[in-house]
PDB file of C-alpha atoms in Angstrom:
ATOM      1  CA  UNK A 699     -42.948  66.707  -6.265  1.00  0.00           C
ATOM      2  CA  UNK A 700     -44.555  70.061  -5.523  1.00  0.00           C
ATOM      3  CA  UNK A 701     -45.705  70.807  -1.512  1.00  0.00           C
ATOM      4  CA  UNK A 702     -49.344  70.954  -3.396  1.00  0.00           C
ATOM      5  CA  UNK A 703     -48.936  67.069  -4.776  1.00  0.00           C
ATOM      6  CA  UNK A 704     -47.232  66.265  -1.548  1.00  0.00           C
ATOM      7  CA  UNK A 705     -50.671  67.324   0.587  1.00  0.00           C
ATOM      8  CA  UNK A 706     -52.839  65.361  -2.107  1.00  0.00           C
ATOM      9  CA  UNK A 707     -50.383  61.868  -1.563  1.00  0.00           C
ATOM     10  CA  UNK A 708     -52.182  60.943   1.586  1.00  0.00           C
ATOM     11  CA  UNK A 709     -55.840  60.931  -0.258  1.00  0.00           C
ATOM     12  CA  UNK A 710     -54.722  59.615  -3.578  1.00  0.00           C
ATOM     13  CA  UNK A 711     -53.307  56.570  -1.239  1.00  0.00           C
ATOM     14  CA  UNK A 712     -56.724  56.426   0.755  1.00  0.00           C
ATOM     15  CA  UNK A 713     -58.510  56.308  -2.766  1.00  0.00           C
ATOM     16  CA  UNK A 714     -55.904  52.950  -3.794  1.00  0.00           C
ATOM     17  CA  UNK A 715     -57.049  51.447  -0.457  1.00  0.00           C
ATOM     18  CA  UNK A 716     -60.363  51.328  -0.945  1.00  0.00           C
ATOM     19  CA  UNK A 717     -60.018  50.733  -4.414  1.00  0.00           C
ATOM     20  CA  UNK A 718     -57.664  47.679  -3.991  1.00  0.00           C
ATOM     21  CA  UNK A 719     -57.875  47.036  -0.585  1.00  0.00           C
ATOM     22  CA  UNK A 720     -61.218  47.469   0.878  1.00  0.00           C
ATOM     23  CA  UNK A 721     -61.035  46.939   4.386  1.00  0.00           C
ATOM     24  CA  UNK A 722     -64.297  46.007   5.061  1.00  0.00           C
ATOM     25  CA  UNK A 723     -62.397  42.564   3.147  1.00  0.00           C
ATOM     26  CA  UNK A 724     -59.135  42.501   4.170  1.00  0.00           C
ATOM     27  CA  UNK A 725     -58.805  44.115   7.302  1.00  0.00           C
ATOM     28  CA  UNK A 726     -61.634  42.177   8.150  1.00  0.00           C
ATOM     29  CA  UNK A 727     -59.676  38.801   7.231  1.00  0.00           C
ATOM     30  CA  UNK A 728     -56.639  40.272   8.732  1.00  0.00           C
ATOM     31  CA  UNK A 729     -58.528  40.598  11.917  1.00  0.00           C
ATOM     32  CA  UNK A 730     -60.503  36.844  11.858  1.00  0.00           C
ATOM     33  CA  UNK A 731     -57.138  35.158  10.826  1.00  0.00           C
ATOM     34  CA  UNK A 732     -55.145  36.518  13.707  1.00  0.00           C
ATOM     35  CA  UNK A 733     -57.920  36.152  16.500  1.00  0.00           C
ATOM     36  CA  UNK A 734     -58.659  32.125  15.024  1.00  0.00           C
ATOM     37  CA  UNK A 735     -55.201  31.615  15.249  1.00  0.00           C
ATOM     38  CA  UNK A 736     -53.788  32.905  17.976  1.00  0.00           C
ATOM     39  CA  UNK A 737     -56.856  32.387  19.977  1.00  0.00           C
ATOM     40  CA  UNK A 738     -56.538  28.306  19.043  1.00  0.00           C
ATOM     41  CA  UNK A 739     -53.199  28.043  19.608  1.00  0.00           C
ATOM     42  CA  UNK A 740     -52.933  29.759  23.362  1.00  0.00           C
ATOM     43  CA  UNK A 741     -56.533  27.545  24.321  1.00  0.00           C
ATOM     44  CA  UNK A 742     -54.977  24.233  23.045  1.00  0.00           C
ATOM     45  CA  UNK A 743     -52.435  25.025  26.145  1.00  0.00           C
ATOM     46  CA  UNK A 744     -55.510  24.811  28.432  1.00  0.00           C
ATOM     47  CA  UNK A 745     -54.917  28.773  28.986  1.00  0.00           C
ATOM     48  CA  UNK A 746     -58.030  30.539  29.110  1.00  0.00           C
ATOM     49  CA  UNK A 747     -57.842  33.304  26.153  1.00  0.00           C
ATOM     50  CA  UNK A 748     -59.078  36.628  26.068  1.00  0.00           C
ATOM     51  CA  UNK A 749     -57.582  38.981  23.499  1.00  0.00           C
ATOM     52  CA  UNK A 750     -55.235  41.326  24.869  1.00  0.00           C
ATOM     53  CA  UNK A 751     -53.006  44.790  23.660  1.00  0.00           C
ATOM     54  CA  UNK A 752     -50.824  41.951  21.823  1.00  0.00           C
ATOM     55  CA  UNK A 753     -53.270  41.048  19.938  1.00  0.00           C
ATOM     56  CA  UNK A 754     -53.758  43.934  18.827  1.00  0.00           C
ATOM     57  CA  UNK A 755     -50.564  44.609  17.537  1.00  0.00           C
ATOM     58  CA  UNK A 756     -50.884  40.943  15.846  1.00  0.00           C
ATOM     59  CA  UNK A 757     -53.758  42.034  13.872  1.00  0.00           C
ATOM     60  CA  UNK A 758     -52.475  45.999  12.728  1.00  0.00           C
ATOM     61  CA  UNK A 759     -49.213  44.321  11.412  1.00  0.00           C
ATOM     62  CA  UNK A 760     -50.947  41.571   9.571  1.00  0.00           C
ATOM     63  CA  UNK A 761     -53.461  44.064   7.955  1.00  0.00           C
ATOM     64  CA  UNK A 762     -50.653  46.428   7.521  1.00  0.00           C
ATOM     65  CA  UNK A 763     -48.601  43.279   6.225  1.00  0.00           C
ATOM     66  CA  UNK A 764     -51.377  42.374   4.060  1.00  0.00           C
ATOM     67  CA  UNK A 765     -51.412  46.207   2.337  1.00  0.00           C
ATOM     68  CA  UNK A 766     -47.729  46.494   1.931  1.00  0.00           C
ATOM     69  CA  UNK A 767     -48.229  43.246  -0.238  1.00  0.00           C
ATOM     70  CA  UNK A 768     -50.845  44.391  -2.150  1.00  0.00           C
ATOM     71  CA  UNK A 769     -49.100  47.814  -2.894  1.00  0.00           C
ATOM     72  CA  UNK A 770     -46.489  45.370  -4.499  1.00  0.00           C
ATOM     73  CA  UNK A 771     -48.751  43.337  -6.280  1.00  0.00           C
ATOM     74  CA  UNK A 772     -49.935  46.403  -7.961  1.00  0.00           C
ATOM     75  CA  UNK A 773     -46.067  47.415  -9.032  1.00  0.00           C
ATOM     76  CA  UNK A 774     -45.429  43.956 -10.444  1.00  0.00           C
ATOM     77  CA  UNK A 775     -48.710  43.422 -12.075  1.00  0.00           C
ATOM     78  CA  UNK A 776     -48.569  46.442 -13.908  1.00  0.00           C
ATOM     79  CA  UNK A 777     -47.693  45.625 -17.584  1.00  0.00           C
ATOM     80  CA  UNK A 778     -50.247  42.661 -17.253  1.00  0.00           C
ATOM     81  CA  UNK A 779     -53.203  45.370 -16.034  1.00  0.00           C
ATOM     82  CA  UNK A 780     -51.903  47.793 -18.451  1.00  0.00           C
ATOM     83  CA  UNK A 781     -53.531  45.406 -21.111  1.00  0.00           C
ATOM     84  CA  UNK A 782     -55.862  43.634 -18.890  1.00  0.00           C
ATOM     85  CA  UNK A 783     -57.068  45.935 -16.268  1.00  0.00           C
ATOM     86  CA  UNK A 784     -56.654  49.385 -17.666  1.00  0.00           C
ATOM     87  CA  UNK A 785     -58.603  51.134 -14.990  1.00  0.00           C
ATOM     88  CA  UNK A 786     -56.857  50.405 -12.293  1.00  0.00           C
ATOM     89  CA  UNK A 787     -55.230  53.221 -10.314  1.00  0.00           C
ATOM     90  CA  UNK A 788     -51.253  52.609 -10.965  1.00  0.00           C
ATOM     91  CA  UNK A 789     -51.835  52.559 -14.596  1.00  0.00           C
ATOM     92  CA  UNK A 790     -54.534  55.821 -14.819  1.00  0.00           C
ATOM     93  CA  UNK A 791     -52.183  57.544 -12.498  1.00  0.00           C
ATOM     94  CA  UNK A 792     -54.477  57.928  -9.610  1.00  0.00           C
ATOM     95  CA  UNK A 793     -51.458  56.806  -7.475  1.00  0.00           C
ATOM     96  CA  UNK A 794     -47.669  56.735  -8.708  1.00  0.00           C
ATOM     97  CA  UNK A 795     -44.977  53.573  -8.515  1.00  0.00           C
ATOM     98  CA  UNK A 796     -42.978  55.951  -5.929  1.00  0.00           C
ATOM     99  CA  UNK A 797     -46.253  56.686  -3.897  1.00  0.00           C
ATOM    100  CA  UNK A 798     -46.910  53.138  -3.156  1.00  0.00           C
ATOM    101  CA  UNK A 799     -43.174  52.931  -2.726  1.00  0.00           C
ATOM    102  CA  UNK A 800     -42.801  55.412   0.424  1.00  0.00           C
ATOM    103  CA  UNK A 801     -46.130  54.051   1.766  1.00  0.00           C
ATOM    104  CA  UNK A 802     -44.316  50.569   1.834  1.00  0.00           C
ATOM    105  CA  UNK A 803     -41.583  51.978   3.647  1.00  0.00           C
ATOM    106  CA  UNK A 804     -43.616  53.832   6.055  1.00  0.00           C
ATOM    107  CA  UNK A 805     -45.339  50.659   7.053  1.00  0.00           C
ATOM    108  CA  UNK A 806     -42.197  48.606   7.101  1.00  0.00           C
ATOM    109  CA  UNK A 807     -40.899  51.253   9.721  1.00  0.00           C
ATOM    110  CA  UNK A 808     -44.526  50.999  11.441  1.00  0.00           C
ATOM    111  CA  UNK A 809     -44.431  47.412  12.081  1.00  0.00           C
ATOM    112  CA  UNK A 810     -41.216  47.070  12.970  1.00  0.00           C
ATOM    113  CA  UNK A 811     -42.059  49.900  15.562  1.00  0.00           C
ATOM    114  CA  UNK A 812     -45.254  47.996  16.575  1.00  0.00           C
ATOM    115  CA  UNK A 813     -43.334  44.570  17.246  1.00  0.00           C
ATOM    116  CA  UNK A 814     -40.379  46.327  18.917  1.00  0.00           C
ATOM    117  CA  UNK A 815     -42.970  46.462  21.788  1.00  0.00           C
ATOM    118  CA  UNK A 816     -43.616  42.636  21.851  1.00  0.00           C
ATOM    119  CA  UNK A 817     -40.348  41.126  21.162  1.00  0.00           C
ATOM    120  CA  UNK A 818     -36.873  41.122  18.774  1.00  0.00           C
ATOM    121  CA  UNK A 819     -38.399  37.981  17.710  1.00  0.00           C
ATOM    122  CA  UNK A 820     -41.994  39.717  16.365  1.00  0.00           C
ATOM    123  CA  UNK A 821     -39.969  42.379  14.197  1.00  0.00           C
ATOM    124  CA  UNK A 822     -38.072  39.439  12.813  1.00  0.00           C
ATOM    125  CA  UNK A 823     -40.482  37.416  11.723  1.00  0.00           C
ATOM    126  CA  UNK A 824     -42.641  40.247  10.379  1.00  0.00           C
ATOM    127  CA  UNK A 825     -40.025  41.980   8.740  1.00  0.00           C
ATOM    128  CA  UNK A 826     -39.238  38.256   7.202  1.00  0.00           C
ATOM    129  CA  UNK A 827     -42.436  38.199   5.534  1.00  0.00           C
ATOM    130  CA  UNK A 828     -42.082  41.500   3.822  1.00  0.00           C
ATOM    131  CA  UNK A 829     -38.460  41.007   2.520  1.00  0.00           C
ATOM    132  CA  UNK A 830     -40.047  37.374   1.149  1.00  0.00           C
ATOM    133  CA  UNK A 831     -42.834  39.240  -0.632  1.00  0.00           C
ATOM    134  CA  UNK A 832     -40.280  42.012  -1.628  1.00  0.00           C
ATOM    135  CA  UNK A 833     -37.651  39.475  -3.103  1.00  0.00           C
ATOM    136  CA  UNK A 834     -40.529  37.732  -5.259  1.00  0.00           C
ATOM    137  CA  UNK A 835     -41.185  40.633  -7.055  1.00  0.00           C
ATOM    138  CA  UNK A 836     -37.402  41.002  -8.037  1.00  0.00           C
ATOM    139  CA  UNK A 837     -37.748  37.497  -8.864  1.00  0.00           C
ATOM    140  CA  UNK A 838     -40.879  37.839 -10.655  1.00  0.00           C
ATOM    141  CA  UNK A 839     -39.398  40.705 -12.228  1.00  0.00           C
ATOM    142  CA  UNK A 840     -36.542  38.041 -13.731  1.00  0.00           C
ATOM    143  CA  UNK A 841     -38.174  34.736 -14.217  1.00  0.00           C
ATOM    144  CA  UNK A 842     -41.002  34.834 -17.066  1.00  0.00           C
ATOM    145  CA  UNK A 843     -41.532  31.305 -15.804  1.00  0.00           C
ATOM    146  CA  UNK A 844     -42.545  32.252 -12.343  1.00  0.00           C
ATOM    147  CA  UNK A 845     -44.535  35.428 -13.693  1.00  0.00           C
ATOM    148  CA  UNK A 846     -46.441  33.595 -15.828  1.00  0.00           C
ATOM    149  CA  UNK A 847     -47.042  30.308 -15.245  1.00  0.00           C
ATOM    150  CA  UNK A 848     -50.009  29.960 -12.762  1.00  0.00           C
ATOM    151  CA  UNK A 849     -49.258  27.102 -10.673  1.00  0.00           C
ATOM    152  CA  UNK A 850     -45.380  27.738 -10.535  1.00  0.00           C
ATOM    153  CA  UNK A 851     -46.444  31.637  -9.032  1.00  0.00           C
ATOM    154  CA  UNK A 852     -48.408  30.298  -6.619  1.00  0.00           C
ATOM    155  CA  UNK A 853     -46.100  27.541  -5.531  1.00  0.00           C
ATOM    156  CA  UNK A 854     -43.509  30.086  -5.334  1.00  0.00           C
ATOM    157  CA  UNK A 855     -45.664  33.170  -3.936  1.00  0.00           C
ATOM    158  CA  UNK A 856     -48.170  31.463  -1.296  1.00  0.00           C
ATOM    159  CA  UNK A 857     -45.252  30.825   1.332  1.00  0.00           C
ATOM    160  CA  UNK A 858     -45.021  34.745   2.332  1.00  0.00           C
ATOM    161  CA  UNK A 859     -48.936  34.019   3.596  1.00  0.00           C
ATOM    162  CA  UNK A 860     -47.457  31.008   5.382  1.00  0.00           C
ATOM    163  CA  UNK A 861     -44.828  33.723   6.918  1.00  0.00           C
ATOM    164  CA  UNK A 862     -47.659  35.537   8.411  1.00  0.00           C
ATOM    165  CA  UNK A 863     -49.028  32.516  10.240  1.00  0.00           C
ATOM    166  CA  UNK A 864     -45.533  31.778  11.552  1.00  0.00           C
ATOM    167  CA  UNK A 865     -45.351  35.409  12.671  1.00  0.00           C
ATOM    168  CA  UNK A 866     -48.698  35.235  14.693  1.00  0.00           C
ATOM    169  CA  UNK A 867     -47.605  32.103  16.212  1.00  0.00           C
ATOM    170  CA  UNK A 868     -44.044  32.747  16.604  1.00  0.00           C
ATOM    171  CA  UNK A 869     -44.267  35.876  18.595  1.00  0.00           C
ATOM    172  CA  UNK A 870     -47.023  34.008  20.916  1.00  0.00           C
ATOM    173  CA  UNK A 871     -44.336  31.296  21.629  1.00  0.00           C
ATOM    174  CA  UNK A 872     -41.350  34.059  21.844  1.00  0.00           C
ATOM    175  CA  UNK A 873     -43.803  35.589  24.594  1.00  0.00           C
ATOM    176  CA  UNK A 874     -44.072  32.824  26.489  1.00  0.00           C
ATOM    177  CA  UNK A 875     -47.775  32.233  26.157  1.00  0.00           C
ATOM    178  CA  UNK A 876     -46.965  28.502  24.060  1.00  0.00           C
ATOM    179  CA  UNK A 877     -44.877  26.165  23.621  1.00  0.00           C
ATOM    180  CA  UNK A 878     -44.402  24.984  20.013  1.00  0.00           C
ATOM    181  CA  UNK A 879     -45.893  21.594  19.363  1.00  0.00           C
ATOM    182  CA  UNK A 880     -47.370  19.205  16.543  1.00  0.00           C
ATOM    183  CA  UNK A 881     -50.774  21.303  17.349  1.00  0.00           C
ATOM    184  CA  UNK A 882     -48.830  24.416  16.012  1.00  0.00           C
ATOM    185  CA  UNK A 883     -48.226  23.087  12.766  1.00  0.00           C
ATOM    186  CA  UNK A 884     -51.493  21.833  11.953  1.00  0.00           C
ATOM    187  CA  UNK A 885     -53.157  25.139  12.912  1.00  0.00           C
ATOM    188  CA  UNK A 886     -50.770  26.598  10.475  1.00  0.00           C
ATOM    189  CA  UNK A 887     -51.726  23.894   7.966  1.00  0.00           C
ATOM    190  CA  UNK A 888     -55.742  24.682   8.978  1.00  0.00           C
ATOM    191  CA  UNK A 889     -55.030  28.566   8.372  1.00  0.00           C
ATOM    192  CA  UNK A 890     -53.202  27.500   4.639  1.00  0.00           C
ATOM    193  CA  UNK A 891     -55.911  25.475   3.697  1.00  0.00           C
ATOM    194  CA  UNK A 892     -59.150  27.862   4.429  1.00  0.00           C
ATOM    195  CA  UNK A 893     -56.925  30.408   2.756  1.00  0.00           C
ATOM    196  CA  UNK A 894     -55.903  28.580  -0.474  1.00  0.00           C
ATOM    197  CA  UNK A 895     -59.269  27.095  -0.852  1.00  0.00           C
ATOM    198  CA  UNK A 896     -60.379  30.624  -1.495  1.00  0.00           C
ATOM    199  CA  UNK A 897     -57.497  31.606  -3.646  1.00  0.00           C
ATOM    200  CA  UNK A 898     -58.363  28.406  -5.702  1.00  0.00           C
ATOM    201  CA  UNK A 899     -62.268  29.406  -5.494  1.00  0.00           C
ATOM    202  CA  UNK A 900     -61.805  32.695  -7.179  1.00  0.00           C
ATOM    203  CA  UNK A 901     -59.631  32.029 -10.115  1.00  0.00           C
ATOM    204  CA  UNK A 902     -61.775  28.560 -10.915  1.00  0.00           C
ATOM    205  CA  UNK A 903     -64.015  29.231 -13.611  1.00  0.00           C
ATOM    206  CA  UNK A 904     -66.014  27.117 -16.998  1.00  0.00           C
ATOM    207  CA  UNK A 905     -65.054  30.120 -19.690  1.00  0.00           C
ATOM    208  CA  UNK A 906     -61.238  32.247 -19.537  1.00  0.00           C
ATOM    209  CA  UNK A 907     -61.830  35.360 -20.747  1.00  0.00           C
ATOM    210  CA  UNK A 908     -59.071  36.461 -22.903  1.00  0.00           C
ATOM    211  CA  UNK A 909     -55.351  36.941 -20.342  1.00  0.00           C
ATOM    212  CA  UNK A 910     -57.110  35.990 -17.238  1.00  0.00           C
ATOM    213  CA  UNK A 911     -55.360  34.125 -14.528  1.00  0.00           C
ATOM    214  CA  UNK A 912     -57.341  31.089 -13.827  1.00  0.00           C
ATOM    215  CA  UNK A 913     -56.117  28.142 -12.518  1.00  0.00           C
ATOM    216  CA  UNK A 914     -58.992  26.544 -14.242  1.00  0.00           C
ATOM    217  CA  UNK A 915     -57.173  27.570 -17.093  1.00  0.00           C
ATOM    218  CA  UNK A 916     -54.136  24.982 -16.323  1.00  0.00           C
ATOM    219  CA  UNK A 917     -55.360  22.160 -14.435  1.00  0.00           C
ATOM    220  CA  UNK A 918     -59.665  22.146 -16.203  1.00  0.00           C
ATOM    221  CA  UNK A 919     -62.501  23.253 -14.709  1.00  0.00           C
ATOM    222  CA  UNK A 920     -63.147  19.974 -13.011  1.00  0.00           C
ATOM    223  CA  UNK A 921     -59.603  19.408 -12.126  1.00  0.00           C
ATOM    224  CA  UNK A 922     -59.613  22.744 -10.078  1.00  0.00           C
ATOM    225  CA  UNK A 923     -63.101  22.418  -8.550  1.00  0.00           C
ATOM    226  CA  UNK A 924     -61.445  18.856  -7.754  1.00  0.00           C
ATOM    227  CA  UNK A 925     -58.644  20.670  -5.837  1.00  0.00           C
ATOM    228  CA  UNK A 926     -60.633  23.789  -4.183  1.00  0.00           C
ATOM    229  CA  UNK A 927     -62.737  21.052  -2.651  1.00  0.00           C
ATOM    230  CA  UNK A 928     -59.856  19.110  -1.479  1.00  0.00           C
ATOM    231  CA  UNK A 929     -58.313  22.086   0.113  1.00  0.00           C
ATOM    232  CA  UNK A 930     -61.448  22.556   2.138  1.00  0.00           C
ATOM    233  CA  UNK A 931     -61.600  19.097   3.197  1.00  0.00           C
ATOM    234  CA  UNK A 932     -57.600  19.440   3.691  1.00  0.00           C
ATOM    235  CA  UNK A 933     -58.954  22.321   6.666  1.00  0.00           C
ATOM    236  CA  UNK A 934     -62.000  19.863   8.163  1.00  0.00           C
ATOM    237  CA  UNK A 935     -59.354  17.240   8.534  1.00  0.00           C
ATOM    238  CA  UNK A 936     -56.932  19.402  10.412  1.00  0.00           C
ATOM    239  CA  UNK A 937     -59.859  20.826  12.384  1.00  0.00           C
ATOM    240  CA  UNK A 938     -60.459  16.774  13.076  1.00  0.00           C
ATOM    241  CA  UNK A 939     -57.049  16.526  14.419  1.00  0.00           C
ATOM    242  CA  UNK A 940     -57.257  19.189  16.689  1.00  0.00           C
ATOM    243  CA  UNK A 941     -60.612  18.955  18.249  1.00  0.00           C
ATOM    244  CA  UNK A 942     -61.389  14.995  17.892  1.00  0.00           C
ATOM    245  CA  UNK A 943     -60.532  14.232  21.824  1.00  0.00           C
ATOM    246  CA  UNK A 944     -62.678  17.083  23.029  1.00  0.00           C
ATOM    247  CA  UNK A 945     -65.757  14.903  21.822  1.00  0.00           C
ATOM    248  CA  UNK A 946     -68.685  16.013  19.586  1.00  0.00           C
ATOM    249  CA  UNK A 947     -68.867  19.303  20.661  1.00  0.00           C
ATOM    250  CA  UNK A 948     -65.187  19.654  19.823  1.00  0.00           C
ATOM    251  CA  UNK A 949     -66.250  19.569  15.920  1.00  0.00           C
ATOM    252  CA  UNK A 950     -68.116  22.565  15.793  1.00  0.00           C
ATOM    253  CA  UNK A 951     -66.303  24.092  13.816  1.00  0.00           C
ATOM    254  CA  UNK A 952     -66.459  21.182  11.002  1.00  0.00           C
ATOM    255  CA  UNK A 953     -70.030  22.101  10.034  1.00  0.00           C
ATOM    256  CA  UNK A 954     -68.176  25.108   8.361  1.00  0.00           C
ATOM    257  CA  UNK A 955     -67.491  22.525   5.684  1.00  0.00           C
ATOM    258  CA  UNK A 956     -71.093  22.492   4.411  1.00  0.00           C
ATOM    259  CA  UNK A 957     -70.036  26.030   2.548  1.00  0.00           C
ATOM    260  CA  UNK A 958     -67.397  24.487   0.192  1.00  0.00           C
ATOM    261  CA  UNK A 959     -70.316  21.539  -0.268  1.00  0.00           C
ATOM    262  CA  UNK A 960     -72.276  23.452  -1.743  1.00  0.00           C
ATOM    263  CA  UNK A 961     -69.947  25.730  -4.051  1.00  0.00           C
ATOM    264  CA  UNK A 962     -68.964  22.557  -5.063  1.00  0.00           C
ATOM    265  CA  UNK A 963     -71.959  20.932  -6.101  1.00  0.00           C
ATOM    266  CA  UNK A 964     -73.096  24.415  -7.270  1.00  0.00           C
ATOM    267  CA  UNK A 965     -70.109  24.639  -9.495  1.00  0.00           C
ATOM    268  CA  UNK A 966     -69.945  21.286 -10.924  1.00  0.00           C
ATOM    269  CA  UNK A 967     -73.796  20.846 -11.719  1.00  0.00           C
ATOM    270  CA  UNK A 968     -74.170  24.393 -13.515  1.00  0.00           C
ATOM    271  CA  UNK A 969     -71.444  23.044 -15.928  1.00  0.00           C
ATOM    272  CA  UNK A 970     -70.853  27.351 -16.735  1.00  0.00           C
ATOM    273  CA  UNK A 971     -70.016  30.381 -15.055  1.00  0.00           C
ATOM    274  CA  UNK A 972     -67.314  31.068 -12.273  1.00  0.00           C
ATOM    275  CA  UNK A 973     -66.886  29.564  -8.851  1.00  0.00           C
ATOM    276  CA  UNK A 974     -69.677  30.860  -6.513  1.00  0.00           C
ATOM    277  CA  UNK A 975     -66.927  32.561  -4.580  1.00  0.00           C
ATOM    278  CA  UNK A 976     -69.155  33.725  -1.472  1.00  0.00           C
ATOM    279  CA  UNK A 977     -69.320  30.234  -0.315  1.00  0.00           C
ATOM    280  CA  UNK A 978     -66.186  29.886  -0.624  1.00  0.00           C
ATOM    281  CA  UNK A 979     -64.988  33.321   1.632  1.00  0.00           C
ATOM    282  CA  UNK A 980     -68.332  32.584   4.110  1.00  0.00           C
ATOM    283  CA  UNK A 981     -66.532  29.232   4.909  1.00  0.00           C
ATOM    284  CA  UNK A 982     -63.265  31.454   5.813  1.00  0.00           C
ATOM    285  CA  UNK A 983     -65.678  33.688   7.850  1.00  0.00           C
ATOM    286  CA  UNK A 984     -67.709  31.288   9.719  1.00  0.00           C
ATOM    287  CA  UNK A 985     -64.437  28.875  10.360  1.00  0.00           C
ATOM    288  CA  UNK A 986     -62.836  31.679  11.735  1.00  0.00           C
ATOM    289  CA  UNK A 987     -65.728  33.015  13.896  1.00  0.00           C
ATOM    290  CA  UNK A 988     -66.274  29.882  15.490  1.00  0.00           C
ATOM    291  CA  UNK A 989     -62.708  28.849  16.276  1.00  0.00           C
ATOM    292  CA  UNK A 990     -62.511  32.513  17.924  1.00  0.00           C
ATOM    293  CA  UNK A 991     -65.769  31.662  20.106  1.00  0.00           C
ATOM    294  CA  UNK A 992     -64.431  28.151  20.799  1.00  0.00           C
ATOM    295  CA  UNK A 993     -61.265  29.650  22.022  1.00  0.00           C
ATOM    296  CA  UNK A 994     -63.174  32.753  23.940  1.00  0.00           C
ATOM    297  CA  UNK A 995     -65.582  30.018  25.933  1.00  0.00           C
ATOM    298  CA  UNK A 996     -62.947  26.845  26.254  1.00  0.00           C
ATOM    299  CA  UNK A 997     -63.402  23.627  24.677  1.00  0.00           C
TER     300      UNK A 997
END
C-alpha cells in the first residue's frame, strides 16, 4: 500500500459507513437499545437512573460492536452481492477486504480499551460478542447449510445480538449497580423480541425477487407476517411482566404495540408488496423512547 492510498483509507472507510452503516440508523439504535436497557434494568432496583460516563461507554462499544459486525457481514456476503448487489462498495472496490480488516482490529483494540475502564468483566463480555460474530463467519465460510438456508442462519447468527444485551447488562451487574434476577432475563427477552420483529419485518415480503433473502421465502408470506406479529406481541407480553404491578400507568409502554397492528393488518390486507417496514422500526423507536423516559422519571 502506497503512503498516498494509506491517507485515502480513512475516507474510503467513512464513505462504507455511511454507505452501509448510516448512523443516523444504527448508531441511533445502538444508542436507544443501550439507554432502554440499561435504564430498565437499574430502575427495576428502585434506583433512581440518570445516565452516567458508563453509559456512555455502553453505547460507543455497542455502536462500535454493531460496525465491526457489519464490516464482517460485508466480507462474508461478498460472493452473494457480487451477483446480487453489485454496487456495493467491497465488490466495486470503494473499500478493500484488508481495509475493513484493520478497521475491525482497531475497534476490537478500542473497545477493549473503553471497557478496561469499567471492569475485566465489560472487556469480556464485549470481546465475547465479537469473537461469536467472528467465528460465524469461519463457520459460514464452511457450512453451505448455515450460509444458505434462511432460518438455520438466523438461528445460528441472532445469538451474537443476544451477546450484546448480556454485555449491557452484565457489566451493570459486574459494577454493582444490579443484582441479576428473573427481571434481567425478560428485559433481555423484551430487547430480542423488538429486535427480531424487525429483522422478520424487513425480509417478509408477497413477491422474491430473484436470490433475495426473505424469510417469506421459507415459511409464506402469511406464515412470516404470522411470526413478525408474534414477535411483537412476544415484546408486549414481556413488557406485561415487567410493569403489570406498577398499575395502569406501568403499561405505557404497551401502546407501542399499535405499530406492529397496523403493519400487520397493512400487510395482510394489501395481499402484495413488502412489509411496511417503518412500522415495524417506529415500534423499536417509540418502545425504546418510552422505556428510557419511564426509567428517567420512575415508575
Amino acid at each position: 500500500m502506497t503512503t498516498i492510498s494509506a491517507a485515502r483509507v480513512p475516507a474510503r472507510l467513512g464513505r462504507f459507513v455511511l454507505s452501509r452503516f448510516p448512523p443516523h440508523l444504527y448508531a441511533a439504535y445502538g444508542l436507544l437499545w443501550v439507554l432502554a436497557l440499561e435504564g430498565t434494568a437499574v430502575a427495576a432496583t428502585g434506583t433512581p437512573w440518570r445516565p452516567s460516563g458508563a453509559t456512555w461507554v455502553r453505547v460507543l462499544s455497542v455502536v462500535l460492536a454493531l460496525l465491526f459486525l457489519r464490516m464482517l457481514d460485508e466480507q462474508k456476503d461478498l460472493a452473494h452481492d457480487r451477483v446480487h448487489h453489485p454496487d456495493r462498495p467491497l465488490v466495486t472496490g470503494a473499500v478493500t477486504g484488508a481495509e475493513l480488516r484493520a478497521a475491525m482490529a482497531a475497534i476490537a483494540v478500542a473497545v477493549t480499551g473503553l471497557n478496561a475502564v469499567l471492569s475485566a468483566t465489560a472487556v469480556l463480555l464485549i470481546l465475547v460478542a465479537l469473537g461469536y460474530g467472528t467465528f460465524l463467519a469461519a463457520l459460514e465460510r464452511r457450512s453451505p447449510a448455515v450460509r444458505d438456508r434462511q432460518l438455520l442462519n438466523l438461528a445460528v447468527t441472532y445469538p451474537v445480538q443476544v451477546l450484546l444485551g448480556v454485555y449491557v447488562y452484565g457489566s451493570l451487574a459486574a459494577a454493582g449497580e444490579l443484582t441479576a434476577g428473573w427481571r434481567g432475563a425478560v428485559l433481555l427477552a423484551l430487547c430480542a423480541f423488538v429486535l427480531l420483529h424487525v429483522e422478520f419485518a424487513r425480509k417478509t415480503a408477497w413477491e422474491a425477487p430473484p436470490g433475495a433473502r426473505l424469510y417469506s421465502v421459507d415459511l409464506g408470506p402469511r406464515g412470516s407476517a404470522t411470526v413478525t406479529a408474534a414477535l411483537a406481541a412476544g415484546a408486549v407480553g414481556c413488557e406485561v411482566l415487567l410493569f403489570a404491578p406498577d398499575g395502569p400507568l406501568g403499561l405505557l409502554p404497551c401502546l407501542a404495540a399499535v405499530l406492529p397492528a397496523w403493519g400487520t393488518w397493512r400487510f395482510v390486507s394489501s395481499g402484495r408488496g413488502a412489509w411496511p417496514v417503518p412500522a415495524a422500526t417506529g415500534f423499536v423507536a417509540v418502545t425504546y423512547l418510552v422505556l428510557t423516559v419511564r426509567a428517567v422519571l420512575g415508575p
